Amino acid sequence: MAAEKNVGLVLLNSSLSPFGQRCSIALAEKGLPHEYVEEDLAAKSDLLLRSNPIYKQVPVLLHDGRTIIESLIILQYLDEAFPDTRPLLPTDPYERAQARFWADYVDKKVYGCGSRLYMIKGEPQVPANIEMAGILKTLEGELGEKEFFGGEHGFGFLDIALVPFSTWFESFDKFWGVGVAEVAPKLAAWAARCMERESVSKNVFSPEKVSDFIGEMRKDLGIE
Ligand SMILES: N[C@@H](CCC(=O)N[C@@H](CS)C(=O)NCC(=O)O)C(=O)O
């Protein structure tokens, strides 16, 4: 994105990365202009390797040449470094702690179990399917009757943490028979509501593209 007003931000990303998508969504929600650099993860740039020598992963945010890594930390940094923009986290310390807890749950459980599901077929899939259904129901319980996880603050930190993974929902059904619309219909409706936001629809992959990617990956790994 060409910077209309240069605030010194550069995002190193891979558009396929759900973690990088979080950062793009947050930058869009905050209306922060930035330079976007698409990384080829099979041939990482010197800038990426220098910026994130510990993990060598995207996303990386550069702010005035300084490096911030880890998507959830980047989201919190943006709130603190740009206090005049739309906040992502609530202001109340207890609510902030809750949002952080659930975002960590997304990383540990949705990403953890989802990436395990990618690799398996047949018998071992059964417990993983049951686990994923439970994770989705738990998240639906946390959403309750709210429109967004951010509650009265609207679409916020936890919504951004989870929404890139909602594009995996169709694949949960297609590859593993975990029908999110049946298991957690309110969560499926939340995902559809999120997708109506330009910040989301412009920065996540379509469920079809995600499913094509998973299908290709499973073929390459000899799983399908
Ligand atoms: N916990 C990290 C996860 C980042 C991550 O897993 N990035 C992946 C892309 S989805 C990556 O860069 N993989 C390349 C590699 O590990 O070599 C975050 O939240 O930013």
Coordinates of C-alpha atoms and ligand atoms in Angstrom, one line a residue:
M1 CA 0.0 0.0 0.0
A2 CA 1.5 3.3 -0.9
A3 CA 1.8 5.5 2.2
E4 CA -0.5 8.6 2.0
K5 CA 0.9 9.7 5.3
N6 CA 4.1 8.0 6.1
V7 CA 4.0 6.6 9.7
G8 CA 7.1 4.5 9.1
L9 CA 5.4 1.1 9.0
V10 CA 6.5 -1.9 6.9
L11 CA 4.8 -5.3 7.1
L12 CA 6.8 -8.3 6.0
N13 CA 4.2 -11.0 5.3
S14 CA 3.0 -13.9 3.3
S15 CA -0.5 -13.4 2.2
L16 CA -1.3 -17.0 3.0
S17 CA -0.3 -16.7 6.6
P18 CA -3.3 -16.4 9.0
F19 CA -0.9 -14.7 11.5
G20 CA 0.1 -12.1 8.8
Q21 CA -3.5 -11.7 7.9
R22 CA -4.2 -10.6 11.4
C23 CA -1.7 -7.7 11.1
S24 CA -3.1 -6.6 7.7
I25 CA -6.7 -6.6 9.1
A26 CA -5.5 -4.6 12.2
L27 CA -3.7 -2.0 10.0
A28 CA -6.8 -1.7 7.9
E29 CA -9.1 -1.3 10.9
K30 CA -6.8 1.4 12.2
G31 CA -6.5 3.1 8.8
L32 CA -2.7 3.0 9.1
P33 CA -0.8 3.4 5.8
H34 CA 2.1 1.0 5.5
E35 CA 4.4 -0.6 3.0
Y36 CA 3.6 -4.2 2.4
V37 CA 6.3 -6.7 1.5
E38 CA 5.3 -10.1 0.3
E39 CA 7.8 -12.7 1.4
D40 CA 8.5 -16.0 -0.5
L41 CA 8.8 -18.4 2.5
A42 CA 10.8 -20.8 0.3
A43 CA 13.4 -18.1 -0.3
K44 CA 13.3 -15.7 2.6
S45 CA 14.7 -12.2 2.1
D46 CA 17.7 -11.0 3.9
L47 CA 15.5 -8.3 5.5
L48 CA 13.2 -11.0 7.0
L49 CA 16.2 -13.1 8.2
R50 CA 17.8 -10.0 9.7
S51 CA 14.6 -8.8 11.3
N52 CA 13.5 -12.0 12.8
P53 CA 16.7 -14.0 13.4
I54 CA 15.1 -16.0 16.2
Y55 CA 12.1 -17.6 14.3
K56 CA 12.7 -16.5 10.7
Q57 CA 9.0 -16.2 10.3
V58 CA 6.4 -13.8 9.1
P59 CA 4.7 -11.5 10.1
V60 CA 7.2 -8.9 11.0
L61 CA 6.3 -5.3 11.6
L62 CA 9.0 -2.7 11.1
H63 CA 8.3 0.7 12.8
D64 CA 10.9 3.4 12.0
G65 CA 13.3 0.6 11.4
R66 CA 12.6 -1.2 14.7
T67 CA 11.3 -4.8 14.7
I68 CA 8.1 -6.2 16.3
I69 CA 7.4 -9.9 15.9
E70 CA 4.6 -12.3 16.8
S71 CA 1.2 -11.3 15.4
L72 CA -0.7 -10.9 18.7
I73 CA 2.2 -8.7 20.0
I74 CA 2.0 -6.7 16.8
L75 CA -1.7 -6.1 17.3
Q76 CA -1.1 -4.9 20.9
Y77 CA 1.9 -2.7 19.8
L78 CA -0.3 -1.0 17.2
D79 CA -2.8 -0.1 19.9
E80 CA -0.1 1.4 22.1
A81 CA 2.0 3.1 19.4
F82 CA -1.0 4.6 17.7
P83 CA -3.3 5.6 20.5
D84 CA -5.3 8.0 18.2
T85 CA -6.5 5.1 16.0
R86 CA -9.4 2.8 16.6
P87 CA -8.4 0.6 19.6
L88 CA -8.5 -3.2 19.2
L89 CA -8.3 -4.2 22.8
P90 CA -10.9 -3.0 25.4
T91 CA -9.7 -0.4 28.0
D92 CA -10.8 -2.3 31.1
P93 CA -7.9 -4.4 32.4
Y94 CA -10.1 -7.5 33.1
E95 CA -11.6 -7.4 29.7
R96 CA -8.1 -7.0 28.1
A97 CA -6.9 -10.0 30.1
Q98 CA -9.9 -12.0 28.8
A99 CA -9.4 -11.0 25.2
R100 CA -5.7 -12.0 25.5
F101 CA -6.6 -15.3 27.1
W102 CA -8.9 -16.3 24.3
A103 CA -6.5 -15.1 21.6
D104 CA -3.9 -17.4 23.2
Y105 CA -6.6 -20.2 23.1
V106 CA -7.0 -19.6 19.4
D107 CA -3.3 -20.1 18.8
K108 CA -3.0 -23.1 21.0
K109 CA -6.2 -24.8 20.1
V110 CA -7.6 -23.7 16.8
Y111 CA -4.2 -23.5 15.1
G112 CA -2.8 -26.4 17.1
C113 CA -5.6 -28.8 16.4
G114 CA -6.2 -27.5 12.9
S115 CA -2.6 -28.0 11.8
R116 CA -2.6 -31.5 13.3
L117 CA -5.8 -32.3 11.3
Y118 CA -4.1 -31.2 8.1
M119 CA -1.6 -34.1 8.5
I120 CA -3.9 -37.0 9.3
K121 CA -6.4 -39.3 7.7
G122 CA -8.5 -42.3 8.8
E123 CA -8.6 -43.6 12.4
P124 CA -6.4 -40.9 14.1
Q125 CA -8.7 -38.3 12.7
V126 CA -11.6 -39.3 15.0
P127 CA -10.2 -37.9 18.3
A128 CA -8.9 -34.8 16.5
N129 CA -12.3 -34.2 14.9
I130 CA -14.0 -34.5 18.3
E131 CA -11.4 -32.2 19.8
M132 CA -12.0 -29.6 17.0
A133 CA -15.7 -29.7 17.4
G134 CA -15.2 -29.1 21.2
I135 CA -12.9 -26.1 20.5
L136 CA -15.5 -24.6 18.1
K137 CA -18.3 -25.1 20.6
T138 CA -16.1 -23.5 23.4
L139 CA -15.5 -20.5 21.2
E140 CA -19.2 -20.2 20.4
G141 CA -19.9 -20.3 24.1
E142 CA -17.5 -17.3 24.6
L143 CA -19.2 -15.4 21.8
G144 CA -22.6 -16.0 23.4
E145 CA -25.2 -13.6 21.9
K146 CA -22.7 -11.0 21.0
E147 CA -22.3 -9.8 17.4
F148 CA -18.6 -9.8 17.7
F149 CA -16.2 -11.1 20.4
G150 CA -15.3 -7.4 21.1
G151 CA -18.9 -7.1 22.6
E152 CA -19.9 -3.5 23.1
H153 CA -16.6 -2.4 21.5
G154 CA -17.5 -4.2 18.3
F155 CA -15.0 -6.1 16.1
G156 CA -11.8 -6.2 18.0
F157 CA -8.7 -8.0 19.1
L158 CA -10.1 -11.5 19.5
D159 CA -12.2 -11.2 16.4
I160 CA -9.0 -10.4 14.5
A161 CA -7.1 -13.2 16.2
L162 CA -9.7 -15.8 15.1
V163 CA -11.1 -14.6 11.8
P164 CA -8.2 -15.7 9.5
F165 CA -8.9 -19.3 10.8
S166 CA -12.6 -19.0 9.9
T167 CA -11.6 -19.4 6.3
W168 CA -10.5 -23.0 7.3
F169 CA -14.1 -23.8 8.4
E170 CA -15.2 -25.1 4.9
S171 CA -12.2 -27.3 4.8
F172 CA -12.9 -28.7 8.3
D173 CA -16.2 -30.0 6.7
K174 CA -14.7 -31.0 3.4
F175 CA -11.7 -32.9 4.6
W176 CA -12.7 -34.1 8.1
G177 CA -16.4 -33.9 8.3
V178 CA -16.5 -31.3 11.0
G179 CA -19.5 -29.2 9.8
V180 CA -19.1 -25.8 11.6
A181 CA -22.6 -24.7 10.6
E182 CA -24.0 -27.8 12.5
V183 CA -21.5 -27.9 15.4
A184 CA -21.4 -24.2 16.1
P185 CA -23.9 -22.3 14.0
K186 CA -23.5 -19.0 15.9
L187 CA -19.8 -19.1 15.2
A188 CA -20.4 -19.8 11.5
A189 CA -22.8 -16.7 11.5
W190 CA -20.1 -14.6 13.2
A191 CA -17.6 -15.6 10.5
A192 CA -20.0 -14.5 7.8
R193 CA -20.5 -11.2 9.6
C194 CA -16.8 -10.6 9.8
M195 CA -16.4 -11.4 6.1
E196 CA -18.7 -8.4 5.4
R197 CA -16.0 -6.1 6.7
E198 CA -13.7 -4.8 4.0
S199 CA -10.7 -5.1 6.4
V200 CA -11.3 -8.8 6.5
S201 CA -12.5 -9.7 3.0
K202 CA -9.6 -7.9 1.4
N203 CA -7.0 -9.6 3.6
V204 CA -8.0 -13.2 4.1
F205 CA -7.9 -16.0 1.5
S206 CA -11.3 -17.3 0.2
P207 CA -12.4 -20.6 1.8
E208 CA -12.1 -22.2 -1.7
K209 CA -8.5 -21.1 -2.1
V210 CA -7.7 -22.4 1.4
S211 CA -9.3 -25.7 0.6
D212 CA -7.4 -25.9 -2.7
F213 CA -4.2 -25.2 -0.8
I214 CA -4.9 -27.9 1.8
G215 CA -5.9 -30.4 -0.9
E216 CA -2.6 -29.7 -2.7
M217 CA -0.6 -29.9 0.5
R218 CA -2.2 -33.2 1.5
K219 CA -1.5 -34.6 -2.0
D220 CA 2.2 -33.5 -1.8
L221 CA 2.4 -35.2 1.6
G222 CA 0.9 -38.4 0.2
I223 CA -2.1 -38.1 2.6
E224 CA -4.8 -37.9 -0.1
Ligands
LIG1 N1 3.3 -17.3 16.5 C1 3.7 -16.6 15.2 C2 3.5 -17.6 14.1 C3 4.1 -17.2 12.8 C4 4.2 -18.3 11.8 O1 3.9 -19.5 12.0 N2 4.5 -17.9 10.5 C5 4.6 -18.9 9.4 C6 3.7 -18.6 8.3 S1 2.0 -19.0 8.8 C7 6.0 -18.8 8.8 O2 6.6 -17.7 8.7 N3 6.6 -20.0 8.4 C8 7.8 -20.0 7.8 C9 8.8 -20.9 8.5 O3 8.5 -21.3 9.7 O4 9.9 -21.1 8.0 C10 2.8 -15.4 15.0 O5 1.7 -15.3 15.7 O6 3.2 -14.4 14.4

